Coordinates of C-alpha atoms and ligand atoms in Angstrom, one line a residue:
X12 CA 4.4 -49.7 26.0
X13 CA 5.3 -51.9 23.5
X14 CA 3.4 -55.2 21.2
X15 CA 4.7 -58.3 23.8
X16 CA 3.7 -56.9 26.8
X17 CA 0.5 -56.2 25.6
X18 CA -0.3 -60.1 27.1
X19 CA 0.7 -59.2 30.1
X20 CA -1.4 -56.2 30.6
X21 CA -4.3 -57.4 32.8
X22 CA -8.4 -57.6 32.4
X23 CA -10.0 -57.2 35.4
X24 CA -13.5 -55.8 36.4
X25 CA -15.0 -59.4 35.4
X26 CA -18.7 -59.2 35.7
X27 CA -21.5 -61.7 34.5
X28 CA -23.9 -61.7 31.5
X29 CA -22.2 -57.8 31.1
X30 CA -18.6 -58.3 31.1
X31 CA -17.4 -54.9 31.3
X32 CA -13.2 -55.5 31.3
X33 CA -10.9 -53.1 32.5
X34 CA -7.2 -53.2 30.8
X35 CA -5.7 -52.4 33.8
X36 CA -1.3 -51.2 33.5
X37 CA 0.8 -50.5 36.6
X38 CA -2.2 -49.1 38.8
X39 CA -3.0 -47.5 35.5
X40 CA -6.6 -48.1 33.7
X41 CA -5.8 -48.2 29.9
X42 CA -8.5 -49.6 28.7
X43 CA -12.7 -50.7 28.9
X44 CA -14.4 -52.9 26.3
X45 CA -18.1 -53.3 28.0
X46 CA -19.4 -56.9 26.4
X47 CA -23.8 -58.0 26.4
X48 CA -25.0 -61.4 24.9
X49 CA -27.8 -61.1 23.5
X50 CA -30.2 -62.3 21.1
X51 CA -31.2 -65.6 22.5
X52 CA -27.7 -66.1 23.5
X53 CA -26.4 -66.1 19.9
X54 CA -25.0 -62.6 19.9
X55 CA -22.6 -60.6 21.9
X56 CA -23.2 -57.2 22.0
X57 CA -19.8 -55.1 22.2
X58 CA -20.0 -51.3 23.7
X59 CA -18.0 -48.5 25.7
X60 CA -14.2 -49.5 23.9
X61 CA -12.2 -46.8 24.4
X62 CA -8.8 -47.0 25.2
X63 CA -6.6 -44.6 27.1
X64 CA -5.3 -41.5 24.1
X65 CA -1.5 -42.5 24.9
X66 CA -2.0 -45.1 24.3
X67 CA -4.2 -46.1 21.1
X68 CA -2.7 -47.3 18.0
X69 CA -0.5 -49.9 19.8
X70 CA -2.8 -52.8 20.0
X71 CA -4.4 -52.7 23.1
X72 CA -7.7 -53.2 21.1
X73 CA -7.2 -55.9 19.8
X74 CA -5.7 -57.6 23.4
X75 CA -8.7 -56.3 24.8
X76 CA -11.1 -58.3 21.8
X77 CA -9.7 -61.1 22.2
X78 CA -10.1 -61.8 26.3
X79 CA -13.1 -61.0 26.2
X80 CA -14.7 -63.3 23.4
X81 CA -12.6 -66.1 24.7
X82 CA -14.4 -65.3 28.3
X83 CA -17.6 -64.8 26.4
X84 CA -17.2 -67.6 25.1
X85 CA -16.3 -69.8 27.9
X86 CA -19.4 -68.6 29.0
X87 CA -21.5 -68.9 26.2
X88 CA -20.9 -71.4 23.9
X89 CA -23.8 -71.2 21.5
X90 CA -22.1 -67.1 20.3
X91 CA -21.5 -67.1 17.3
X92 CA -21.8 -62.9 16.6
X93 CA -19.7 -60.4 17.4
X94 CA -22.4 -56.9 16.9
X95 CA -20.7 -53.4 17.1
X96 CA -20.9 -49.7 16.3
X97 CA -17.5 -48.0 13.6
X98 CA -17.5 -44.5 13.1
X99 CA -15.2 -44.9 10.7
X100 CA -15.2 -48.0 8.0
X101 CA -12.4 -48.2 5.7
X102 CA -12.1 -51.1 3.1
X103 CA -10.6 -53.4 4.8
X104 CA -12.5 -53.3 7.6
X105 CA -15.8 -54.1 5.6
X106 CA -13.6 -57.7 4.6
X107 CA -13.4 -58.0 8.6
X108 CA -17.5 -56.7 9.2
X109 CA -21.1 -57.4 7.9
X110 CA -23.0 -54.5 7.7
X111 CA -26.3 -54.4 9.1
X112 CA -27.0 -50.3 8.7
X113 CA -25.4 -46.7 8.8
X114 CA -27.0 -44.6 11.2
X115 CA -27.1 -40.5 10.4
X116 CA -26.4 -38.6 13.5
X117 CA -28.4 -35.0 14.2
X118 CA -26.6 -33.6 17.9
X119 CA -28.2 -30.4 19.2
X120 CA -28.8 -28.7 22.1
X121 CA -30.7 -26.3 24.3
X122 CA -32.1 -25.4 27.0
X123 CA -35.7 -27.4 27.9
X124 CA -37.5 -24.6 29.5
X125 CA -36.4 -22.7 26.0
X126 CA -38.0 -25.2 24.0
X127 CA -40.3 -25.4 25.8
X128 CA -40.7 -21.9 25.6
X129 CA -40.6 -22.0 22.0
X130 CA -42.7 -24.9 21.2
X131 CA -45.8 -23.2 23.4
X132 CA -44.6 -20.2 21.6
X133 CA -44.9 -21.8 18.4
X134 CA -47.6 -24.0 18.7
X135 CA -46.9 -27.0 18.6
X136 CA -50.0 -28.1 16.1
X137 CA -49.5 -25.1 13.5
X138 CA -45.8 -26.6 13.7
X139 CA -48.0 -30.3 12.4
X140 CA -50.1 -28.6 10.0
X141 CA -46.8 -26.5 8.7
X142 CA -45.1 -29.9 8.1
X143 CA -47.4 -30.5 5.4
X144 CA -50.3 -30.4 3.5
X145 CA -52.1 -33.3 3.7
X146 CA -53.8 -34.3 7.6
X147 CA -51.5 -36.4 9.7
X148 CA -53.3 -37.9 12.8
X149 CA -50.9 -37.7 15.3
X150 CA -48.4 -39.7 16.7
X151 CA -49.0 -43.5 19.0
X152 CA -47.1 -43.7 21.9
X153 CA -47.1 -47.2 22.6
X154 CA -47.5 -49.4 26.1
X155 CA -45.8 -53.1 26.5
X156 CA -48.6 -54.6 25.3
X157 CA -48.5 -52.5 21.8
X158 CA -45.2 -52.9 21.7
X159 CA -44.6 -56.4 22.1
X160 CA -48.2 -57.0 19.2
X161 CA -46.3 -54.9 16.7
X162 CA -42.9 -55.3 17.5
X163 CA -43.2 -59.6 18.0
X164 CA -45.7 -61.4 16.5
X165 CA -46.8 -59.2 13.2
X166 CA -44.7 -58.2 10.5
X167 CA -45.4 -54.5 9.9
X168 CA -41.8 -53.4 11.2
X169 CA -40.0 -55.4 9.0
X170 CA -40.3 -52.5 6.3
X171 CA -39.1 -49.7 8.7
X172 CA -36.2 -51.6 10.7
X173 CA -32.9 -51.8 9.3
X174 CA -33.2 -55.5 8.5
X175 CA -35.5 -56.0 10.6
X176 CA -33.5 -55.6 13.6
X177 CA -34.0 -52.4 16.6
X178 CA -31.6 -50.8 17.3
X179 CA -31.5 -48.0 20.8
X180 CA -28.6 -46.2 21.1
X181 CA -25.9 -48.0 18.7
X182 CA -27.4 -51.3 20.2
X183 CA -28.7 -54.1 17.3
X184 CA -31.4 -55.9 19.2
X185 CA -32.9 -58.9 16.9
X186 CA -37.0 -59.1 16.9
X187 CA -36.9 -61.7 20.1
X188 CA -39.2 -61.9 23.1
X189 CA -35.5 -62.4 25.5
X190 CA -34.2 -58.8 23.8
X191 CA -38.0 -57.4 24.1
X192 CA -37.6 -58.0 27.9
X193 CA -34.7 -56.7 27.9
X194 CA -35.4 -53.6 25.7
X195 CA -39.1 -52.7 27.8
X196 CA -37.3 -52.5 31.3
X197 CA -35.3 -49.4 29.8
X198 CA -37.0 -46.1 30.2
X199 CA -37.9 -45.9 26.8
X200 CA -40.6 -43.5 25.1
X201 CA -41.9 -46.4 22.0
X202 CA -43.5 -44.2 19.5
X203 CA -45.0 -44.9 16.2
X204 CA -47.2 -43.2 12.9
X205 CA -49.6 -45.6 12.4
X206 CA -50.2 -48.8 14.8
X207 CA -51.7 -50.6 11.8
X208 CA -49.3 -49.4 8.7
X209 CA -46.3 -48.3 10.4
X210 CA -44.2 -46.1 7.9
X211 CA -42.2 -44.4 10.6
X212 CA -41.7 -45.4 14.2
X213 CA -39.2 -43.9 17.6
X214 CA -37.4 -45.1 20.7
X215 CA -36.7 -42.0 23.2
X216 CA -34.6 -42.4 26.0
X217 CA -35.7 -40.2 29.2
X218 CA -33.9 -37.8 29.9
X219 CA -31.0 -38.9 32.1
X220 CA -27.8 -36.7 33.9
X221 CA -24.6 -35.9 32.4
X222 CA -21.8 -35.1 33.6
X223 CA -21.0 -31.7 31.6
X224 CA -22.1 -29.7 34.5
X225 CA -24.3 -29.0 37.1
X226 CA -28.1 -30.0 35.7
X227 CA -27.4 -31.4 32.6
X228 CA -28.7 -34.0 30.8
X229 CA -28.7 -36.7 27.5
X230 CA -31.7 -37.6 25.5
X231 CA -31.1 -39.9 23.4
X232 CA -33.8 -40.6 20.4
X233 CA -33.7 -43.6 17.8
X234 CA -35.9 -42.8 14.4
X235 CA -36.4 -45.3 11.7
X236 CA -38.3 -44.5 8.0
X237 CA -37.9 -42.3 6.2
X238 CA -40.9 -40.0 6.0
X239 CA -40.0 -36.7 7.3
X240 CA -42.5 -35.2 8.3
X241 CA -43.7 -37.7 10.4
X242 CA -39.7 -37.4 11.6
X243 CA -40.5 -34.2 12.8
X244 CA -43.9 -34.8 14.1
X245 CA -42.7 -37.8 16.2
X246 CA -39.4 -35.8 17.2
X247 CA -42.0 -32.5 18.3
X248 CA -43.6 -35.1 20.4
X249 CA -41.2 -36.3 22.3
X250 CA -39.0 -33.3 23.0
X251 CA -43.2 -31.6 24.2
X252 CA -43.7 -35.0 26.4
X253 CA -39.9 -34.4 27.6
X254 CA -39.7 -30.5 28.4
X255 CA -42.5 -30.6 30.2
X256 CA -41.1 -30.6 33.5
X257 CA -37.7 -30.7 32.8
X258 CA -34.8 -28.0 34.2
X259 CA -31.9 -27.1 33.0
X260 CA -29.2 -28.4 29.8
X261 CA -30.3 -30.8 27.7
X262 CA -27.6 -32.7 24.5
X263 CA -29.9 -34.7 22.7
X264 CA -28.9 -37.2 19.6
X265 CA -31.3 -38.5 17.8
X266 CA -29.8 -41.5 15.4
X267 CA -31.6 -41.4 12.0
X268 CA -31.4 -42.7 8.7
X269 CA -28.5 -40.6 7.0
X270 CA -30.1 -38.3 3.3
X271 CA -32.2 -36.7 6.7
X272 CA -30.1 -35.5 9.1
X273 CA -29.5 -32.2 6.4
X274 CA -33.4 -31.7 6.7
X275 CA -34.0 -32.6 10.7
X276 CA -30.7 -30.7 11.3
X277 CA -32.0 -26.9 9.1
X278 CA -35.1 -28.1 11.4
X279 CA -33.7 -28.4 14.7
X280 CA -32.2 -24.5 13.8
X281 CA -34.4 -22.0 11.9
X282 CA -37.9 -23.8 13.5
X283 CA -36.4 -25.0 16.6
X284 CA -34.0 -22.0 17.1
X285 CA -31.6 -24.9 18.7
X286 CA -28.3 -25.6 18.6
X287 CA -25.9 -27.4 16.7
X288 CA -23.7 -29.2 18.2
X289 CA -21.5 -31.3 15.8
X290 CA -21.5 -31.5 12.4
X291 CA -22.7 -34.4 10.5
X292 CA -21.7 -38.1 12.2
X293 CA -22.5 -41.4 10.9
X294 CA -22.3 -44.9 12.5
X295 CA -22.1 -48.6 10.9
X296 CA -23.9 -51.2 13.3
X297 CA -21.7 -54.0 12.2
X298 CA -21.7 -57.7 12.8
X299 CA -18.5 -60.4 12.2
X300 CA -18.4 -64.1 12.8
X301 CA -16.5 -65.4 16.3
X302 CA -13.9 -66.5 16.1
Ligands
LIG407 C1 -12.1 -46.8 18.6 C2 -10.6 -46.2 20.1 C3 -11.2 -47.4 21.0 C4 -9.1 -47.6 18.3 O1 -8.5 -47.6 20.0 P1 -6.2 -47.9 19.2 O2 -6.0 -48.0 20.4 O3 -6.5 -46.4 18.3 O4 -6.8 -48.4 17.9 P2 -6.1 -48.9 16.4 O5 -6.7 -47.7 15.8 O6 -4.4 -49.5 16.7 O7 -7.5 -50.3 15.9 C5 -7.0 -51.3 16.3 C6 -7.9 -52.5 16.3 O8 -9.4 -52.6 16.5 C7 -9.9 -52.0 15.7 N1 -11.4 -50.9 15.6 C8 -10.7 -49.8 15.9 N2 -12.2 -48.8 17.1 C9 -12.9 -49.8 17.0 C10 -13.7 -50.6 18.0 N3 -14.3 -49.2 18.2 N4 -14.5 -51.6 17.7 C11 -14.2 -52.2 17.5 N5 -12.5 -52.5 17.2 C12 -12.7 -51.4 16.4 C13 -8.8 -51.7 14.1 O9 -10.3 -51.6 13.3 C14 -8.2 -51.4 14.0 O10 -8.3 -53.1 13.4 P3 -7.6 -54.8 13.1 O11 -5.9 -54.5 13.7 O12 -7.5 -55.8 12.4 O13 -7.1 -53.3 11.8 C15 -9.9 -44.9 20.6 O14 -9.5 -44.5 19.4 C16 -11.4 -44.8 21.0 O15 -11.3 -44.8 22.6 N6 -11.0 -43.5 21.0 C17 -12.2 -42.9 21.7 C18 -13.6 -43.1 22.0 C19 -14.4 -44.3 20.6 O16 -14.6 -43.5 19.7 N7 -14.7 -45.0 21.3 C20 -15.2 -46.1 20.0 C21 -17.0 -46.7 20.4 S1 -17.5 -46.9 21.3

């Protein structure tokens, strides 16, 4: 496809609020992108950008993004900022984007039944006591009221979250009631080490099926904070809860502070005996002004 024919690529499948746009050429889908409007209507969140392998490097991304941006601006004139996640960024990209945060990505896989046995063989209490010599109370699971209180009506999470932003998977949300309403509709376990004085907080999706094969699930965890012991403890609590009844294979993806990637990878491999799927990768969550 030449550069000039790109302007003729037809966008399709546009829906309200979340615009899922597919670029179609000669009746073939060659690219797609989803856009959400968040942050009280001020931010356009871009995700799931995909270009077919044979069409990459030809400028499709630019056409798709211009279209989505114009569409969103026409419906949501208050949108001022675009936010998105990028894996590889060069110096040129940093002229274009402001960095919100960098997340390390740890991807491991396991059979739920085997990990459940492993956790019970080790004894969760034993694992927890081996994490540190100092006494640590167990993490606290938060209900919706506690989540709102902690995240919205106090500034206790400001020191834990990057740039006072909740990142769920790769999606950054400002601490606003409208964003909380979106997040609380999702099946997520919210945990914190200490409600009065939090240092580590986590969000874990409930396992959801993925089309890798029969009975494959994905479990995504966002960890905020730098205290390794607390991160391990919360990870174990999430795993214990979600492997209790699950049967099948699990791809577990954890987003965490980059310096915690290596010790958590070793913990997963050496203590939990789970398989590392990918070496270290990181993701930059960034924003730029909508022009
Ligand atoms: C990432 C991907 C969409 C890029 O498509 P491409 O046609 O090869 O794009 P190019 O490398 O030619 O880059 C074109 C422009 O898009 C930008 N771009 C690349 N990836 C981007 C992303 N994920 N989000 C926003 N912009 C992106 C580039 O910075 C470049 O900008 P510039 O012209 O101002 O320099 C494509 O490689 C792909 O589908 N990969 C697999 C899926 C994936 O990793 N998606 C990204 C995260 S969900």
